[in-house]
Coordinates of N, CA and C in Angstrom, one line a residue:
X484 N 0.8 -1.2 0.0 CA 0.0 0.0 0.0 C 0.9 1.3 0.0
X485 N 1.8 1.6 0.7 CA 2.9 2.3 1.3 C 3.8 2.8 -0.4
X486 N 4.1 1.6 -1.2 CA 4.6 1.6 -2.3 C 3.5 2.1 -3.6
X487 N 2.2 1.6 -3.4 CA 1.2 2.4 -4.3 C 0.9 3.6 -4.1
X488 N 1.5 4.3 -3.2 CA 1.0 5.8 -2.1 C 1.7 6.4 -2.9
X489 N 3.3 5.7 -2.7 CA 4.3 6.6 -3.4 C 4.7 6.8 -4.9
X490 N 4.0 5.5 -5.7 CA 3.9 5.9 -6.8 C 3.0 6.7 -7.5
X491 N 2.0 6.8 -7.1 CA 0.8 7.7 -7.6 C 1.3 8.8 -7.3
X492 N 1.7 9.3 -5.9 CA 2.4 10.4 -5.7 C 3.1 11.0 -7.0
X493 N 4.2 10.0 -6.8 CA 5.0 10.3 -7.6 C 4.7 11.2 -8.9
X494 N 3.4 10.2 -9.4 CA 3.4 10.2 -11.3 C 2.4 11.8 -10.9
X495 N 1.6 12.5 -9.7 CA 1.0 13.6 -9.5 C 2.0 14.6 -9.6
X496 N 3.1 14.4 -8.8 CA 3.9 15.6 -8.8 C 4.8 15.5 -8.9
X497 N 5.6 14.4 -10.0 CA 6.5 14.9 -11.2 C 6.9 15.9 -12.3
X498 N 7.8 16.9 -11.7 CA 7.6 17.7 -12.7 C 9.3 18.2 -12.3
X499 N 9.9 19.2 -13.2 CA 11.3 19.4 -13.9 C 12.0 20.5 -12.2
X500 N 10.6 21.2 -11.9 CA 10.6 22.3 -10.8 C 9.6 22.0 -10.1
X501 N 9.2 22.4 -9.0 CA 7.9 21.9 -7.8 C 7.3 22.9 -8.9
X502 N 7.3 24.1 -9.1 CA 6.6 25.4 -9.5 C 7.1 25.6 -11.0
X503 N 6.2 24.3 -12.2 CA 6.7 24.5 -13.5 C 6.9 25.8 -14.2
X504 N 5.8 26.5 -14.0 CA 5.5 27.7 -14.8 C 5.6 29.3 -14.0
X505 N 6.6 29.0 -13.0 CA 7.1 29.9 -12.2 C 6.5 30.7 -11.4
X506 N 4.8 30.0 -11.4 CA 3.9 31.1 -10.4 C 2.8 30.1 -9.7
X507 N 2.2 29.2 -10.3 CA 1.4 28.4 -9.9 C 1.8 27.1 -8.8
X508 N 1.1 27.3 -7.8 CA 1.3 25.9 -7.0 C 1.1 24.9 -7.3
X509 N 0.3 24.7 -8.3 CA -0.5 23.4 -8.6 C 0.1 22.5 -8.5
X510 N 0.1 21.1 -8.3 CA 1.2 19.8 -8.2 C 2.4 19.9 -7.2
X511 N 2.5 20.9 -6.6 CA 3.9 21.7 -5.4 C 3.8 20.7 -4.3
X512 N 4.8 20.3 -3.9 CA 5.1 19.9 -2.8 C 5.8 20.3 -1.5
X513 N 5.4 20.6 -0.5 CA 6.4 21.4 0.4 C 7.0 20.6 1.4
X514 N 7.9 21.4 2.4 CA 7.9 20.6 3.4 C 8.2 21.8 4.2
X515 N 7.1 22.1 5.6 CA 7.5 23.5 6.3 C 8.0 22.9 7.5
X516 N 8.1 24.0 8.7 CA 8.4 24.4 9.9 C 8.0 25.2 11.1
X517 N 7.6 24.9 11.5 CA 6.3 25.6 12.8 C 7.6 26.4 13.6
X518 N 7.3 28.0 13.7 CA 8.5 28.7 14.3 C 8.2 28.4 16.0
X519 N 6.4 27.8 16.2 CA 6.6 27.9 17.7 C 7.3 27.0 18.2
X520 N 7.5 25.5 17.5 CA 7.8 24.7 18.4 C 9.0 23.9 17.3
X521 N 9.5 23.8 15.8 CA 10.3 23.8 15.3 C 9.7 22.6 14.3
X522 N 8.2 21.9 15.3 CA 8.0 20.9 14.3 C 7.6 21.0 13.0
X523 N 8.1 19.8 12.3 CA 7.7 19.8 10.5 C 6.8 18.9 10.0
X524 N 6.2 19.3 8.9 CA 5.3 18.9 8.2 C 5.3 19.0 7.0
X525 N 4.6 18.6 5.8 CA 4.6 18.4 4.4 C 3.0 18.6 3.8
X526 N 2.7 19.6 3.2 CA 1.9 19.7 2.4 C 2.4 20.0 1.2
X527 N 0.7 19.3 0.0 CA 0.7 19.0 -1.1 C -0.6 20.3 -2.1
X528 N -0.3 20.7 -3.1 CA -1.5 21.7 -3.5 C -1.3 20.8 -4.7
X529 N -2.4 19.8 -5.0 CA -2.8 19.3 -6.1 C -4.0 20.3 -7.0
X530 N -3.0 19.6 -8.6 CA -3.9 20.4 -10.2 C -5.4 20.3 -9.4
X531 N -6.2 21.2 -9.4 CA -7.5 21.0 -9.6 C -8.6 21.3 -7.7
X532 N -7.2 22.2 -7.2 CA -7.8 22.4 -6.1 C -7.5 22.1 -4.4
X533 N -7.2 21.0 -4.5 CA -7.9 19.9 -3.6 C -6.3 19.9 -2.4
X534 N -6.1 19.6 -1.2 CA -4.7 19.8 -0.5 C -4.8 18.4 -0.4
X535 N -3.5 18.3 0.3 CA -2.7 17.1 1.0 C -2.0 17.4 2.0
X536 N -1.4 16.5 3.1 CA -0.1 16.7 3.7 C -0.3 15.8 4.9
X537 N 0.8 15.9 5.8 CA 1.2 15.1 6.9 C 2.4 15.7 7.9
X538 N 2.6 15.1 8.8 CA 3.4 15.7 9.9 C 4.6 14.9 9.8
X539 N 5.4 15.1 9.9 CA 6.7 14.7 9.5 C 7.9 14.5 10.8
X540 N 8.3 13.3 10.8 CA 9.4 13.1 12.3 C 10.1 11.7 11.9
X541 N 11.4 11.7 11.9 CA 12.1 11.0 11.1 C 12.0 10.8 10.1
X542 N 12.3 11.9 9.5 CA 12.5 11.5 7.7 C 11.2 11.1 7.5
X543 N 10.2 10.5 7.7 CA 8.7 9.9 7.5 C 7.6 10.6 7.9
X544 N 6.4 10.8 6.9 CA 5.5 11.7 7.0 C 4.3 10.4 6.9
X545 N 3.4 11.1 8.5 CA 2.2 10.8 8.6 C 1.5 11.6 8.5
X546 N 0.7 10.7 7.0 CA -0.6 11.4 6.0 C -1.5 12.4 7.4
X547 N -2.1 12.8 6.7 CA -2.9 13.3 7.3 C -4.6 12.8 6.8
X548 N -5.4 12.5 8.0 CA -6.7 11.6 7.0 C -7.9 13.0 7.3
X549 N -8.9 11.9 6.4 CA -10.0 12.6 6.3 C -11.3 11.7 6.0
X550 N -12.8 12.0 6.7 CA -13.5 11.6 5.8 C -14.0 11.8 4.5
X551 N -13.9 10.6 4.3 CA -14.4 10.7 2.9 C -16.1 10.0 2.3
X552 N -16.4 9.9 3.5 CA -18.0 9.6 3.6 C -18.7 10.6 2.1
X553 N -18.5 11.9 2.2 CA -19.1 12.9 2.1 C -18.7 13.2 0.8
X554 N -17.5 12.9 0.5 CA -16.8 13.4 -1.0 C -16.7 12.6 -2.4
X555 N -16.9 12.7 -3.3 CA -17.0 11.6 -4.4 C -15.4 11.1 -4.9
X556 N -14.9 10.5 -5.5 CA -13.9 9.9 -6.0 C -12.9 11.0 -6.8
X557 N -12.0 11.2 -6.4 CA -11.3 12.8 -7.1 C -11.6 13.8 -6.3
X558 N -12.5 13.6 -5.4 CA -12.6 15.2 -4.6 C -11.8 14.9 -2.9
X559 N -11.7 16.7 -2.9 CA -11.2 16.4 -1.5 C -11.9 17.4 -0.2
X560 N -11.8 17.1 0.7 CA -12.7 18.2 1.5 C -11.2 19.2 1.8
X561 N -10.8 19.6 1.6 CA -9.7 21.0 1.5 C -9.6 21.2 0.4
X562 N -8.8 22.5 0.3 CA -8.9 23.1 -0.7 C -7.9 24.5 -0.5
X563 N -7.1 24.8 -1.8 CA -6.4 25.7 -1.8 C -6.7 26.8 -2.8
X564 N -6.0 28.1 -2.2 CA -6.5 29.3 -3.7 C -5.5 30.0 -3.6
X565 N -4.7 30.5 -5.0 CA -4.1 31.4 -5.2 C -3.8 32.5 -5.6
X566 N -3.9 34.0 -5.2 CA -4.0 35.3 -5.9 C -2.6 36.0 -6.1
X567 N -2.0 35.8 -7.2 CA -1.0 36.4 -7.4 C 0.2 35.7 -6.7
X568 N 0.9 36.2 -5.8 CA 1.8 35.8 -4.8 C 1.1 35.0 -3.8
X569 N 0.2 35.5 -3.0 CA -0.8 35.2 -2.0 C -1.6 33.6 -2.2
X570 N -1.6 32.9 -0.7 CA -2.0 31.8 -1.1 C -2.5 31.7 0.3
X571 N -3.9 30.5 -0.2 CA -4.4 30.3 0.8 C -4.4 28.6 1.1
X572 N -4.5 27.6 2.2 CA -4.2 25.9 2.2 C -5.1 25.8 3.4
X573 N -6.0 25.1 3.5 CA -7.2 24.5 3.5 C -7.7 22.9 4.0
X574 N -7.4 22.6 5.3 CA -7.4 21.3 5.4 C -8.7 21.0 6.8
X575 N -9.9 21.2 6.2 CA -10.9 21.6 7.4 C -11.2 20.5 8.4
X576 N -10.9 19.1 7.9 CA -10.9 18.0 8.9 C -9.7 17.7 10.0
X577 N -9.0 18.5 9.8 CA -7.8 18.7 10.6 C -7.7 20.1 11.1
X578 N -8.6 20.7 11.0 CA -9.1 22.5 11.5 C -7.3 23.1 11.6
X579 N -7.0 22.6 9.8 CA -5.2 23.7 9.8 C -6.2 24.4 8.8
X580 N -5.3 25.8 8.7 CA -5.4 26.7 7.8 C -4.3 27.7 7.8
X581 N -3.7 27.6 6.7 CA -2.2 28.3 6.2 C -2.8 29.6 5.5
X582 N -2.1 30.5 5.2 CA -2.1 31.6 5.1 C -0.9 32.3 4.9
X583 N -0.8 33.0 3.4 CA 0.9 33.2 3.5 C 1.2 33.9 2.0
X584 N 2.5 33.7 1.7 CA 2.8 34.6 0.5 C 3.9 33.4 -0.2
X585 N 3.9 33.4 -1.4 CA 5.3 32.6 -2.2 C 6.1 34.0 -2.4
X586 N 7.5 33.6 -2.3 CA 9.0 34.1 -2.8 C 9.8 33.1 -3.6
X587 N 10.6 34.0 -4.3 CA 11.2 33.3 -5.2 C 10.7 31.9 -5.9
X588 N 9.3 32.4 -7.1 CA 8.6 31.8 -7.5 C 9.6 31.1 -8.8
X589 N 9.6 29.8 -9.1 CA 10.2 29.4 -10.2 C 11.9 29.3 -10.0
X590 N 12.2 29.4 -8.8 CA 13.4 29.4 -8.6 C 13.8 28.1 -7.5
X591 N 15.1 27.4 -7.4 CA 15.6 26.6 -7.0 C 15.3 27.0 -5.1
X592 N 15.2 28.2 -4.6 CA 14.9 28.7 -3.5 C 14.0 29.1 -3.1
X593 N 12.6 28.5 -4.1 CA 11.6 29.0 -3.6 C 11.2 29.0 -2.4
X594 N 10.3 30.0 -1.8 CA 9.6 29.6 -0.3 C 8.5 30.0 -0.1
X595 N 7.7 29.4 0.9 CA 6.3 29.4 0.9 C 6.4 30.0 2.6
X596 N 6.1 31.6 3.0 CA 6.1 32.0 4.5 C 4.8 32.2 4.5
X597 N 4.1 32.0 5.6 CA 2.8 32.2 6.2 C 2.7 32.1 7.5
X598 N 1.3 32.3 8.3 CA 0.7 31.5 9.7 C -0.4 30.3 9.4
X599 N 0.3 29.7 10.1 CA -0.9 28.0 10.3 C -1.7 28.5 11.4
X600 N -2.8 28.4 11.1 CA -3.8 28.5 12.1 C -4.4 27.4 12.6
X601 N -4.4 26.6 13.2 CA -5.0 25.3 14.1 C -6.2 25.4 15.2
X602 N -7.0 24.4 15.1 CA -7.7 24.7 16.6 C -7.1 24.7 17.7
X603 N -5.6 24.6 18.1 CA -4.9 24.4 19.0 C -3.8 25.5 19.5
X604 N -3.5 25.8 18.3 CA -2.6 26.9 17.8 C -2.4 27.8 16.9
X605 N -1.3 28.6 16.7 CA -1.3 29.5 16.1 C 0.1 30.1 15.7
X606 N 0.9 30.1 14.3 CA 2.3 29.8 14.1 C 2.6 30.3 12.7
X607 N 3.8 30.9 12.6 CA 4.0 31.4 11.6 C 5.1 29.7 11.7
X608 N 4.8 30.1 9.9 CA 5.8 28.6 9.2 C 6.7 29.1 8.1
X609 N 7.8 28.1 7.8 CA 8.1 28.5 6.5 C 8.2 27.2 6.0
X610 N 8.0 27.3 4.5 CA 8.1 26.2 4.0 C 9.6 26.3 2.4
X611 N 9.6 24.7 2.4 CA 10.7 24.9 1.1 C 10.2 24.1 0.5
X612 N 10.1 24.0 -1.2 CA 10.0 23.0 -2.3 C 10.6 21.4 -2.1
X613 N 9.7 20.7 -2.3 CA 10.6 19.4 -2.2 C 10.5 18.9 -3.7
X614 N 11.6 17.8 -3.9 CA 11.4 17.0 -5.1 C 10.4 15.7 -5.1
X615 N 10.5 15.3 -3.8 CA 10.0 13.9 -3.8 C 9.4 14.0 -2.4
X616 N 8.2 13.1 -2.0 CA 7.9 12.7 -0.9 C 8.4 12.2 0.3
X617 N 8.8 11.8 1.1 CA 9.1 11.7 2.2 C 9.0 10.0 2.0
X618 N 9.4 9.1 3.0 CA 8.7 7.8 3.5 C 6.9 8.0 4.2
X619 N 6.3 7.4 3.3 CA 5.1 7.7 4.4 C 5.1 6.7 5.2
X620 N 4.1 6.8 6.3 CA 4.3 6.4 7.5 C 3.3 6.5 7.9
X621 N 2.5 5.6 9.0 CA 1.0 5.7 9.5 C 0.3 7.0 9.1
X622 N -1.0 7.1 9.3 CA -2.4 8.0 9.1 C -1.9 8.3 10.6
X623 N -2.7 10.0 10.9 CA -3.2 10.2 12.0 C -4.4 9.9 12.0
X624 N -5.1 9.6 13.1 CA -6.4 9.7 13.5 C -6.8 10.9 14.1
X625 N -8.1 11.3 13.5 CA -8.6 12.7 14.1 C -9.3 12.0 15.3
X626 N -8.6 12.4 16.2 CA -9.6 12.6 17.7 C -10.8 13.8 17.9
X627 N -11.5 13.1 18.6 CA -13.0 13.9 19.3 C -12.5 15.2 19.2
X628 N -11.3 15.9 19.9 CA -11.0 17.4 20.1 C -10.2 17.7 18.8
X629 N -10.0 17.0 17.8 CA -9.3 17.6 16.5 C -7.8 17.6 16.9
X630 N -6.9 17.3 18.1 CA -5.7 17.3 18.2 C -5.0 16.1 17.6
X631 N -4.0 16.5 17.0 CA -3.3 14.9 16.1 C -2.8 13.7 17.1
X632 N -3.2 12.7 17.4 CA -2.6 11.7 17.8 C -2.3 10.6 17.1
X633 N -1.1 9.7 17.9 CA -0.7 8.3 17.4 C -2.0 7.5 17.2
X634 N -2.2 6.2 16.5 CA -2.8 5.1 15.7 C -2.9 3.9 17.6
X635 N -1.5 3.8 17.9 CA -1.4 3.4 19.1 C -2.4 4.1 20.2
X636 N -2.9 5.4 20.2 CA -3.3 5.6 21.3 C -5.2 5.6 21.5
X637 N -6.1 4.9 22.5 CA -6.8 4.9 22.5 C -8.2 5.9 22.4
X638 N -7.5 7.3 22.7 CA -8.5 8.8 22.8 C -9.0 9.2 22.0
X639 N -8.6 8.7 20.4 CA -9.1 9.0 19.3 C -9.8 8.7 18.6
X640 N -10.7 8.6 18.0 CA -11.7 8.2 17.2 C -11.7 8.2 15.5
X641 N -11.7 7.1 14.9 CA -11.0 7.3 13.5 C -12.6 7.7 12.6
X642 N -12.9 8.5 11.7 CA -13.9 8.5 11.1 C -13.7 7.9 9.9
X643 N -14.9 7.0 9.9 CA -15.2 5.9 8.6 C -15.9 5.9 7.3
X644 N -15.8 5.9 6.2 CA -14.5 5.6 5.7 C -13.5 7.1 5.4
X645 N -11.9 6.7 5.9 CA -11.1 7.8 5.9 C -10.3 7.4 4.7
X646 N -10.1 9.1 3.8 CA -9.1 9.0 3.0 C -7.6 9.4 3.2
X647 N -6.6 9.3 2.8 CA -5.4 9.1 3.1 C -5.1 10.9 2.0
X648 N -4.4 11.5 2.7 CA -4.7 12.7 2.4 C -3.3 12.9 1.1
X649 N -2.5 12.0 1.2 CA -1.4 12.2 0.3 C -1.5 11.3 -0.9
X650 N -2.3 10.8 -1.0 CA -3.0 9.3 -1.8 C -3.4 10.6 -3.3
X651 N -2.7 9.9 -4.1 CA -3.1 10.8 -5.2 C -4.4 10.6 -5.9
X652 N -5.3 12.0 -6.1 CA -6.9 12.2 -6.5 C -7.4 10.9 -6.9
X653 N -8.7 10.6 -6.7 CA -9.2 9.2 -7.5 C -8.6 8.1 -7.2
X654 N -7.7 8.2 -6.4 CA -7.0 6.4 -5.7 C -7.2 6.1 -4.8
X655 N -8.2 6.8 -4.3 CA -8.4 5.9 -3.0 C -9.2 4.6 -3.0

């Protein structure tokens, strides 16, 4: 499964630069950093709207899930928008919301600065272009109060059926 994650990935956001056409996120992969606490994570802005991402700790990124009760095949309940420089990332089953500006669009150093807004918190991030995905690594489970916990721990409640948030459109 782990190896079909990564290939679909892959063949989504293959491209020569994260940011082909020097302005658009579409297909971009990032991997940021929370200035409160230093922790990192990985979001995805897929063609056609829709986010991705996961939290990242050793080299390995856990997806981030969602239900998918509600959504049809290709859709995702987040959602991203772009105006110019300005961008907005959108992941409402996981109550994140980024907010921020690209720099050095189309370049080897691009960066993605913003604040993540959480039901928990509240954090300016920076992010950098990645080439490739991470190792993925277990789902979170959304717990009752929306805070991310381990798969091991009993507090949480998994909602049924959940999509794997880094699972490329239509594969699940």
């Amino acid at each position: 499964m782990r190896s079909f994650l990564l290939a679909t990935i892959g063949v989504v956001l293959a491209s020569p630069t994260a940011l082909a056409d020097g302005l658009s996120l579409a297909g971009s992969l990032w991997q940021c950093t929370r200035a409160s606490d230093r922790s990192q994570f990985v979001i995805t802005f897929y063609p056609g709207g829709g986010v991705g991402g996961g939290e990242l700790e050793n080299d390995e990124v856990s997806p981030y899930i969602f239900d998918a009760s509600e959504t049809k095949p290709g859709e995702w309940p987040g959602r991203w928008e772009q105006m110019g420089l300005r961008f907005t990332w959108s992941f409402p089953d996981q109550s994140i919301r980024i907010e921020g500006s690209l720099s050095g669009p189309g370049q080897a150093n691009a960066r993605l600065t913003g604040t993540e807004t959480s039901s928990v918190e509240r954090s300016a991030v920076t992010c950098t272009a990645l080439s490739k995905l991470p190792k993925i690594g277990d789902g979170l489970v959304i717990p009752k109060n929306n805070h991310f916990i381990d798969l091991d721990q009993e507090d949480g409640e998994l909602k049924v059926p959940a999509g794997v948030s880094l699972q490329a459109p239509g594969g699940r």
